[in-house]
PDB file of C-alpha atoms (C1' of nucleotides) in Angstrom:
ATOM      1  CA  MET A   1       3.345 -43.370 -35.541  1.00 50.00           C
ATOM      2  CA  VAL A   2       5.799 -40.762 -35.060  1.00 47.00           C
ATOM      3  CA  ASN A   3       7.806 -41.296 -38.291  1.00 45.00           C
ATOM      4  CA  ALA A   4       5.482 -41.138 -40.961  1.00 44.00           C
ATOM      5  CA  GLY A   5       6.327 -38.936 -43.964  1.00 41.00           C
ATOM      6  CA  ARG A   6      10.119 -37.399 -44.681  1.00 45.00           C
ATOM      7  CA  GLY A   7       9.390 -35.612 -47.749  1.00 44.00           C
ATOM      8  CA  ALA A   8       8.630 -32.181 -46.716  1.00 47.00           C
ATOM      9  CA  GLY A   9      11.526 -30.468 -45.000  1.00 43.00           C
ATOM     10  CA  SER A  10       9.686 -27.121 -44.754  1.00 44.00           C
ATOM     11  CA  ARG A  11       7.406 -28.809 -42.362  1.00 48.00           C
ATOM     12  CA  VAL A  12       9.667 -29.030 -39.766  1.00 44.00           C
ATOM     13  CA  LEU A  13       9.777 -25.477 -39.404  1.00 42.00           C
ATOM     14  CA  GLU A  14       5.962 -25.572 -38.413  1.00 43.00           C
ATOM     15  CA  TRP A  15       6.628 -27.906 -36.081  1.00 43.00           C
ATOM     16  CA  GLU A  16       9.152 -26.151 -34.500  1.00 42.00           C
ATOM     17  CA  THR A  17       7.295 -22.995 -34.142  1.00 45.00           C
ATOM     18  CA  GLY A  18       4.090 -24.600 -33.221  1.00 43.00           C
ATOM     19  CA  LEU A  19       5.520 -26.626 -30.270  1.00 46.00           C
ATOM     20  CA  PRO A  20       3.572 -26.587 -27.175  1.00 47.00           C
ATOM     21  CA  THR A  21       4.377 -24.669 -24.105  1.00 47.00           C
ATOM     22  CA  ALA A  22       5.922 -26.212 -21.010  1.00 48.00           C
ATOM     23  CA  GLY A  23       2.890 -25.769 -19.102  1.00 43.00           C
ATOM     24  CA  GLU A  24       0.883 -27.268 -21.666  1.00 43.00           C
ATOM     25  CA  MET A  25       2.925 -30.146 -21.678  1.00 48.00           C
ATOM     26  CA  THR A  26       3.865 -31.259 -18.623  1.00 43.00           C
ATOM     27  CA  PRO A  27       2.049 -33.605 -17.630  1.00 44.00           C
ATOM     28  CA  ILE A  28       5.137 -35.876 -17.064  1.00 41.00           C
ATOM     29  CA  SER A  29       3.990 -36.504 -13.645  1.00 41.00           C
ATOM     30  CA  HIS A  30       0.934 -38.230 -14.567  1.00 44.00           C
ATOM     31  CA  GLN A  31       0.134 -40.923 -12.198  1.00 47.00           C
ATOM     32  CA  LEU A  32      -0.435 -44.408 -13.527  1.00 47.00           C
ATOM     33  CA  VAL A  33      -2.321 -45.502 -10.524  1.00 47.00           C
ATOM     34  CA  PRO A  34      -4.762 -42.623  -9.063  1.00 50.00           C
ATOM     35  CA  PRO A  35      -4.609 -42.039  -5.558  1.00 50.00           C
ATOM     36  CA  ALA A  36      -8.555 -43.183  -5.370  1.00 50.00           C
ATOM     37  CA  LEU A  37      -8.190 -46.443  -7.234  1.00 48.00           C
ATOM     38  CA  ALA A  38      -4.495 -46.939  -4.983  1.00 46.00           C
ATOM     39  CA  ALA A  39      -6.686 -46.611  -2.017  1.00 52.00           C
ATOM     40  CA  ALA A  40      -9.873 -48.632  -3.249  1.00 49.00           C
ATOM     41  CA  PHE A  41      -7.324 -51.305  -3.985  1.00 47.00           C
ATOM     42  CA  ARG A  42      -5.420 -51.009  -0.710  1.00 47.00           C
ATOM     43  CA  ILE A  43      -2.158 -50.479  -2.850  1.00 44.00           C
ATOM     44  CA  ASP A  44       0.480 -49.040  -1.058  1.00 50.00           C
ATOM     45  CA  LEU A  45       2.409 -46.435  -2.945  1.00 46.00           C
ATOM     46  CA  PRO A  46       5.621 -45.055  -2.331  1.00 47.00           C
ATOM     47  CA  SER A  47       3.959 -42.270  -0.177  1.00 44.00           C
ATOM     48  CA  SER A  48       4.572 -39.443  -2.795  1.00 41.00           C
ATOM     49  CA  SER A  49       1.953 -38.874  -4.404  1.00 43.00           C
ATOM     50  CA  VAL A  50       1.982 -35.401  -6.049  1.00 48.00           C
ATOM     51  CA  ASP A  51       5.335 -33.916  -6.689  1.00 47.00           C
ATOM     52  CA  SER A  52       5.790 -30.535  -8.024  1.00 47.00           C
ATOM     53  CA  PRO A  53       7.985 -30.530 -11.289  1.00 50.00           C
ATOM     54  CA  THR A  54      10.086 -27.728  -9.646  1.00 51.00           C
ATOM     55  CA  SER A  55       9.798 -28.830  -6.596  1.00 45.00           C
ATOM     56  CA  HIS A  56      13.033 -31.236  -5.819  1.00 52.00           C
ATOM     57  CA  LEU A  57      15.235 -29.504  -7.651  1.00 57.00           C
ATOM     58  CA  SER A  58      18.290 -30.092  -6.175  1.00 60.00           C
ATOM     59  CA  PHE A  59      21.159 -32.167  -7.538  1.00 61.00           C
ATOM     60  CA  ARG A  60      23.668 -34.664  -5.402  1.00 57.00           C
ATOM     61  CA  VAL A  61      27.014 -34.461  -5.374  1.00 61.00           C
ATOM     62  CA  ASP A  62      29.151 -37.309  -4.453  1.00 59.00           C
ATOM     63  CA  ASP A  63      31.215 -36.326  -1.517  1.00 59.00           C
ATOM     64  CA  GLU A  64      34.966 -38.042  -2.580  1.00 55.00           C
ATOM     65  CA  ASP A  65      36.826 -36.812   0.188  1.00 55.00           C
ATOM     66  CA  ASP A  66      39.180 -40.053   0.774  1.00 50.00           C
ATOM     67  CA  GLU A  67      39.089 -42.796  -1.625  1.00 49.00           C
ATOM     68  CA  ASP A  68      36.187 -44.491  -0.277  1.00 47.00           C
ATOM     69  CA  GLU A  69      32.981 -43.887  -2.626  1.00 44.00           C
ATOM     70  CA  GLU A  70      30.574 -46.314  -0.869  1.00 45.00           C
ATOM     71  CA  GLU A  71      27.232 -44.469  -0.676  1.00 44.00           C
ATOM     72  CA  GLY A  72      23.860 -45.803   0.549  1.00 44.00           C
ATOM     73  CA  GLU A  73      20.584 -45.406  -0.807  1.00 45.00           C
ATOM     74  CA  GLY A  74      19.063 -42.253   0.541  1.00 42.00           C
ATOM     75  CA  GLU A  75      15.624 -41.949  -0.231  1.00 44.00           C
ATOM     76  CA  GLY A  76      12.492 -40.510   1.493  1.00 42.00           C
ATOM     77  CA  GLU A  77      11.786 -37.073   1.418  1.00 43.00           C
ATOM     78  CA  GLY A  78       9.173 -36.109   3.789  1.00 41.00           C
ATOM     79  CA  GLY A  79       7.757 -32.328   3.598  1.00 40.00           C
ATOM     80  CA  ARG A  80       7.665 -30.548   0.742  1.00 44.00           C
ATOM     81  CA  ALA A  81       6.667 -26.957   0.004  1.00 43.00           C
ATOM     82  CA  ASP A  82       6.340 -24.877  -2.831  1.00 46.00           C
ATOM     83  CA  ASN A  83       9.766 -24.357  -3.105  1.00 52.00           C
ATOM     84  CA  ASP A  84      10.693 -22.388  -6.134  1.00 62.00           C
ATOM     85  CA  ASP A  85      14.277 -22.058  -5.137  1.00 65.00           C
ATOM     86  CA  VAL A  86      16.625 -24.852  -6.337  1.00 64.00           C
ATOM     87  CA  THR A  87      19.457 -26.034  -3.848  1.00 64.00           C
ATOM     88  CA  VAL A  88      22.307 -27.642  -4.472  1.00 65.00           C
ATOM     89  CA  ALA A  89      23.533 -30.269  -1.965  1.00 59.00           C
ATOM     90  CA  GLY A  90      27.374 -30.576  -0.981  1.00 51.00           C
ATOM     91  CA  GLY A  91      27.759 -26.886   0.259  1.00 47.00           C
ATOM     92  CA  GLU A  92      26.045 -24.165   2.651  1.00 48.00           C
ATOM     93  CA  GLY A  93      24.783 -22.691  -0.348  1.00 44.00           C
ATOM     94  CA  VAL A  94      24.292 -19.175   0.293  1.00 44.00           C
ATOM     95  CA  GLY A  95      26.390 -17.363   2.523  1.00 43.00           C
ATOM     96  CA  GLY A  96      30.264 -17.916   3.010  1.00 45.00           C
ATOM     97  CA  GLY A  97      30.599 -21.119   1.912  1.00 47.00           C
ATOM     98  CA  ARG A  98      33.056 -22.828   3.347  1.00 51.00           C
ATOM     99  CA  GLY A  99      32.660 -25.787   1.556  1.00 54.00           C
ATOM    100  CA  ARG A 100      34.797 -28.360   1.013  1.00 56.00           C
ATOM    101  CA  LYS A 101      36.180 -29.547  -2.446  1.00 66.00           C
ATOM    102  CA  LYS A 102      34.328 -29.897  -5.917  1.00 73.00           C
ATOM    103  CA  ALA A 103      32.489 -33.175  -5.892  1.00 79.00           C
ATOM    104  CA  ARG A 104      31.198 -34.590  -8.737  1.00 86.00           C
ATOM    105  CA  MET A 105      27.875 -32.735  -9.558  1.00 89.00           C
ATOM    106  CA  VAL A 106      25.069 -34.984 -10.655  1.00 88.00           C
ATOM    107  CA  TRP A 107      23.020 -33.577 -13.576  1.00 91.00           C
ATOM    108  CA  THR A 108      19.743 -35.007 -12.566  1.00 87.00           C
ATOM    109  CA  PRO A 109      16.854 -34.866 -15.254  1.00 85.00           C
ATOM    110  CA  GLU A 110      15.051 -32.343 -13.566  1.00 84.00           C
ATOM    111  CA  LEU A 111      17.985 -30.056 -13.421  1.00 87.00           C
ATOM    112  CA  HIS A 112      18.877 -30.779 -17.039  1.00 89.00           C
ATOM    113  CA  HIS A 113      15.629 -30.024 -17.636  1.00 90.00           C
ATOM    114  CA  ARG A 114      15.708 -26.614 -16.319  1.00 90.00           C
ATOM    115  CA  PHE A 115      18.680 -26.145 -17.907  1.00 92.00           C
ATOM    116  CA  VAL A 116      17.162 -26.854 -21.338  1.00 90.00           C
ATOM    117  CA  GLU A 117      14.613 -24.826 -20.759  1.00 89.00           C
ATOM    118  CA  ALA A 118      17.068 -21.940 -20.135  1.00 91.00           C
ATOM    119  CA  VAL A 119      18.683 -22.421 -23.099  1.00 90.00           C
ATOM    120  CA  ALA A 120      15.601 -22.548 -25.288  1.00 88.00           C
ATOM    121  CA  HIS A 121      14.432 -19.232 -23.722  1.00 89.00           C
ATOM    122  CA  LEU A 122      18.045 -17.720 -23.940  1.00 86.00           C
ATOM    123  CA  GLY A 123      18.609 -18.695 -27.602  1.00 84.00           C
ATOM    124  CA  GLU A 124      21.069 -19.659 -29.273  1.00 79.00           C
ATOM    125  CA  LYS A 125      22.666 -16.362 -29.084  1.00 82.00           C
ATOM    126  CA  GLY A 126      22.322 -15.630 -25.434  1.00 86.00           C
ATOM    127  CA  ALA A 127      23.080 -18.882 -24.579  1.00 88.00           C
ATOM    128  CA  VAL A 128      26.147 -18.204 -22.428  1.00 92.00           C
ATOM    129  CA  PRO A 129      26.946 -19.808 -19.429  1.00 93.00           C
ATOM    130  CA  LYS A 130      26.513 -16.855 -17.121  1.00 92.00           C
ATOM    131  CA  ALA A 131      23.273 -16.055 -18.534  1.00 92.00           C
ATOM    132  CA  ILE A 132      22.225 -19.584 -18.151  1.00 91.00           C
ATOM    133  CA  VAL A 133      23.353 -19.642 -14.812  1.00 91.00           C
ATOM    134  CA  GLN A 134      21.570 -16.648 -13.796  1.00 90.00           C
ATOM    135  CA  LEU A 135      18.248 -18.004 -15.309  1.00 88.00           C
ATOM    136  CA  MET A 136      18.265 -21.215 -13.816  1.00 87.00           C
ATOM    137  CA  ASN A 137      18.836 -19.616 -10.231  1.00 83.00           C
ATOM    138  CA  VAL A 138      20.334 -22.598  -8.946  1.00 84.00           C
ATOM    139  CA  ASP A 139      22.223 -22.192  -5.874  1.00 82.00           C
ATOM    140  CA  GLY A 140      25.577 -23.665  -5.641  1.00 84.00           C
ATOM    141  CA  LEU A 141      25.634 -24.388  -9.590  1.00 89.00           C
ATOM    142  CA  THR A 142      28.548 -22.672 -10.791  1.00 90.00           C
ATOM    143  CA  ARG A 143      29.507 -21.453 -14.677  1.00 91.00           C
ATOM    144  CA  GLU A 144      31.853 -24.133 -15.012  1.00 92.00           C
ATOM    145  CA  ASN A 145      29.343 -26.524 -14.360  1.00 92.00           C
ATOM    146  CA  VAL A 146      26.867 -25.142 -16.978  1.00 93.00           C
ATOM    147  CA  ALA A 147      29.894 -24.504 -19.370  1.00 94.00           C
ATOM    148  CA  SER A 148      30.676 -28.041 -19.091  1.00 93.00           C
ATOM    149  CA  HIS A 149      27.264 -29.110 -19.661  1.00 94.00           C
ATOM    150  CA  LEU A 150      26.536 -26.875 -22.176  1.00 94.00           C
ATOM    151  CA  GLN A 151      29.288 -27.764 -24.148  1.00 93.00           C
ATOM    152  CA  LYS A 152      28.315 -31.509 -23.830  1.00 91.00           C
ATOM    153  CA  TYR A 153      24.680 -30.185 -25.006  1.00 91.00           C
ATOM    154  CA  ARG A 154      25.994 -28.568 -28.062  1.00 90.00           C
ATOM    155  CA  LEU A 155      28.095 -31.476 -29.179  1.00 89.00           C
ATOM    156  CA  TYR A 156      25.045 -33.557 -28.840  1.00 86.00           C
ATOM    157  CA  LEU A 157      23.090 -31.293 -31.028  1.00 84.00           C
ATOM    158  CA  LYS A 158      25.802 -31.250 -33.819  1.00 83.00           C
ATOM    159  CA  ARG A 159      25.917 -35.086 -33.572  1.00 81.00           C
ATOM    160  CA  THR A 160      22.301 -35.584 -34.023  1.00 77.00           C
ATOM    161  CA  ARG A 161      22.093 -33.065 -36.926  1.00 74.00           C
ATOM    162  CA  GLY A 162      25.501 -34.122 -38.832  1.00 69.00           C
ATOM    163  CA  THR A 163      24.324 -37.852 -38.391  1.00 68.00           C
ATOM    164  CA  ALA A 164      21.507 -37.525 -41.091  1.00 63.00           C
ATOM    165  CA  THR A 165      22.378 -39.804 -43.888  1.00 60.00           C
ATOM    166  CA  ALA A 166      19.637 -42.259 -44.447  1.00 55.00           C
ATOM    167  CA  ALA A 167      18.965 -42.952 -40.892  1.00 51.00           C
ATOM    168  CA  THR A 168      19.869 -42.966 -37.502  1.00 49.00           C
ATOM    169  CA  PRO A 169      19.441 -46.267 -36.155  1.00 48.00           C
ATOM    170  CA  ARG A 170      22.278 -45.587 -33.534  1.00 46.00           C
ATOM    171  CA  SER A 171      21.060 -42.798 -31.234  1.00 45.00           C
ATOM    172  CA  PRO A 172      17.221 -42.194 -30.902  1.00 44.00           C
ATOM    173  CA  ALA A 173      18.194 -39.178 -29.043  1.00 43.00           C
ATOM    174  CA  PRO A 174      15.781 -38.224 -26.181  1.00 43.00           C
ATOM    175  CA  TYR A 175      15.950 -34.787 -26.605  1.00 39.00           C
ATOM    176  CA  VAL A 176      14.789 -32.584 -29.559  1.00 39.00           C
ATOM    177  CA  PRO A 177      16.997 -30.090 -30.620  1.00 38.00           C
ATOM    178  CA  CYS A 178      16.074 -26.730 -29.653  1.00 34.00           C
ATOM    179  CA  PHE A 179      19.031 -24.475 -31.149  1.00 36.00           C
ATOM    180  CA  GLY A 180      18.426 -23.312 -34.529  1.00 36.00           C
ATOM    181  CA  ALA A 181      14.965 -21.463 -33.440  1.00 36.00           C
ATOM    182  CA  LYS A 182      14.766 -18.271 -31.210  1.00 41.00           C
ATOM    183  CA  PRO A 183      15.849 -15.187 -32.447  1.00 41.00           C
ATOM    184  CA  ALA A 184      16.261 -14.102 -28.877  1.00 38.00           C
ATOM    185  CA  PRO A 185      14.607 -10.902 -28.732  1.00 42.00           C
ATOM    186  CA  ASP A 186      15.148  -8.153 -26.046  1.00 37.00           C
ATOM    187  CA  THR A 187      11.817  -6.809 -25.444  1.00 33.00           C
ATOM    188  CA  ALA A 188       9.748  -9.233 -27.603  1.00 32.00           C
ATOM    189  CA  ALA A 189       7.785 -11.674 -25.362  1.00 36.00           C
ATOM    190  CA  ASN A 190       9.452 -15.322 -25.812  1.00 39.00           C
ATOM    191  CA  ARG A 191       6.281 -17.469 -26.081  1.00 37.00           C
ATOM    192  CA  SER A 192       6.497 -19.610 -29.291  1.00 35.00           C
ATOM    193  CA  GLY A 193       9.276 -22.410 -29.145  1.00 35.00           C
ATOM    194  CA  HIS A 194       9.608 -24.904 -26.392  1.00 36.00           C
ATOM    195  CA  CYS A 195      11.850 -27.850 -26.083  1.00 37.00           C
ATOM    196  CA  ALA A 196      10.148 -30.735 -26.476  1.00 33.00           C
ATOM    197  CA  PHE A 197      10.720 -33.488 -24.199  1.00 33.00           C
ATOM    198  CA  VAL A 198      10.322 -36.551 -26.125  1.00 35.00           C
ATOM    199  CA  SER A 199      10.817 -39.212 -23.688  1.00 32.00           C
ATOM    200  CA  SER A 200      10.250 -42.421 -25.056  1.00 32.00           C
ATOM    201  CA  SER A 201      10.910 -44.543 -21.654  1.00 35.00           C
ATOM    202  CA  PRO A 202       7.755 -45.567 -20.454  1.00 38.00           C
ATOM    203  CA  ALA A 203       9.446 -47.183 -17.579  1.00 35.00           C
ATOM    204  CA  THR A 204       7.936 -50.108 -15.646  1.00 37.00           C
ATOM    205  CA  SER A 205       7.311 -48.178 -12.745  1.00 37.00           C
ATOM    206  CA  SER A 206       9.068 -45.918 -10.507  1.00 39.00           C
ATOM    207  CA  ASP A 207      11.937 -44.919 -12.477  1.00 42.00           C
ATOM    208  CA  ALA A 208      13.595 -41.554 -12.013  1.00 40.00           C
ATOM    209  CA  THR A 209      16.375 -42.471 -13.908  1.00 41.00           C
ATOM    210  CA  THR A 210      14.760 -41.691 -17.268  1.00 43.00           C
ATOM    211  CA  THR A 211      17.108 -38.801 -18.449  1.00 46.00           C
ATOM    212  CA  LYS A 212      20.267 -40.691 -19.321  1.00 53.00           C
ATOM    213  CA  GLN A 213      22.031 -37.601 -20.448  1.00 58.00           C
ATOM    214  CA  PHE A 214      23.020 -37.416 -23.831  1.00 61.00           C
ATOM    215  CA  SER A 215      24.635 -40.824 -24.787  1.00 55.00           C
ATOM    216  CA  SER A 216      26.532 -41.609 -27.502  1.00 51.00           C
TER     217      SER A 216
ATOM    218  C1'  DA B   1      36.809 -10.953 -18.221  1.00 69.23           C
ATOM    219  C1'  DT B   2      33.882 -14.222 -20.345  1.00 69.23           C
ATOM    220  C1'  DC B   3      33.033 -17.831 -23.644  1.00 69.23           C
ATOM    221  C1'  DT B   4      34.841 -21.899 -26.474  1.00 69.23           C
ATOM    222  C1'  DG B   5      37.491 -25.904 -27.186  1.00 69.23           C
ATOM    223  C1'  DA B   6      40.353 -29.605 -25.787  1.00 69.23           C
ATOM    224  C1'  DA B   7      42.603 -32.620 -22.045  1.00 69.23           C
ATOM    225  C1'  DT B   8      42.593 -34.667 -17.928  1.00 69.23           C
ATOM    226  C1'  DA B   9      40.567 -37.330 -13.999  1.00 69.23           C
ATOM    227  C1'  DT B  10      37.230 -40.245 -11.748  1.00 69.23           C
TER     228       DT B  10
ATOM    229  C1'  DT C   1      32.783 -45.796 -20.846  1.00 69.23           C
ATOM    230  C1'  DA C   2      30.757 -41.666 -19.966  1.00 69.23           C
ATOM    231  C1'  DT C   3      30.603 -37.907 -17.440  1.00 69.23           C
ATOM    232  C1'  DA C   4      32.570 -33.657 -14.917  1.00 69.23           C
ATOM    233  C1'  DT C   5      36.494 -30.875 -13.996  1.00 69.23           C
ATOM    234  C1'  DT C   6      40.345 -28.327 -15.063  1.00 69.23           C
ATOM    235  C1'  DC C   7      43.889 -26.074 -18.423  1.00 69.23           C
ATOM    236  C1'  DA C   8      44.337 -23.345 -21.990  1.00 69.23           C
ATOM    237  C1'  DG C   9      43.232 -20.220 -25.906  1.00 69.23           C
ATOM    238  C1'  DA C  10      40.186 -16.395 -28.173  1.00 69.23           C
TER     239       DA C  10
END
DNA sequence: ATCTGAATAT
DNA sequence: TATATTCAGA
């Protein structure tokens, strides 16, 4: 019931402009099993029940000093507070930073989501790495990281639009092209227009690997 | 100096 | 293979 009519093209314009706001459509953290019900059934949940959308915004980097790349599964965060600041793992973050080398950055879905939102709010015009990095406010994230990802992002958008001859049965494209809209005004309040996150991956249970970057 | 595109590396 | 990092050009 998604693809119904494909005759009117101008209808898409309205669709783009009438997109819901982020806060209006962020119930991604919907719990399949309510705590009360779980308690009633004595179901043992992983532990985390309510997690904020922008709480654990931190990407893990794989430290590959030697040639040993064997990592264990590190899972289990305990305390969580209203941390709006995003931090990056692998380095100190602020201050001097004496870090190490440059590990491979892992663009976690949440991090990528922030990236997409930043780009969407900046607009096609001001979607420059510098602005994105500053808007994201991610400690540890450098422009190179964003630039690289931005390149991929643009390519993905181009691909999605270029392949429009009949149909696209190859890539369902989990993301919705945000480029093309957003005039990027300076003083005007950016309100309408948001990147719709159509995740068509219900996942069996607890799957955090829903967003698999832009695959071909 | 920053941004974009392509090549390379893992 | 895919993704991230790095190089090189505008």
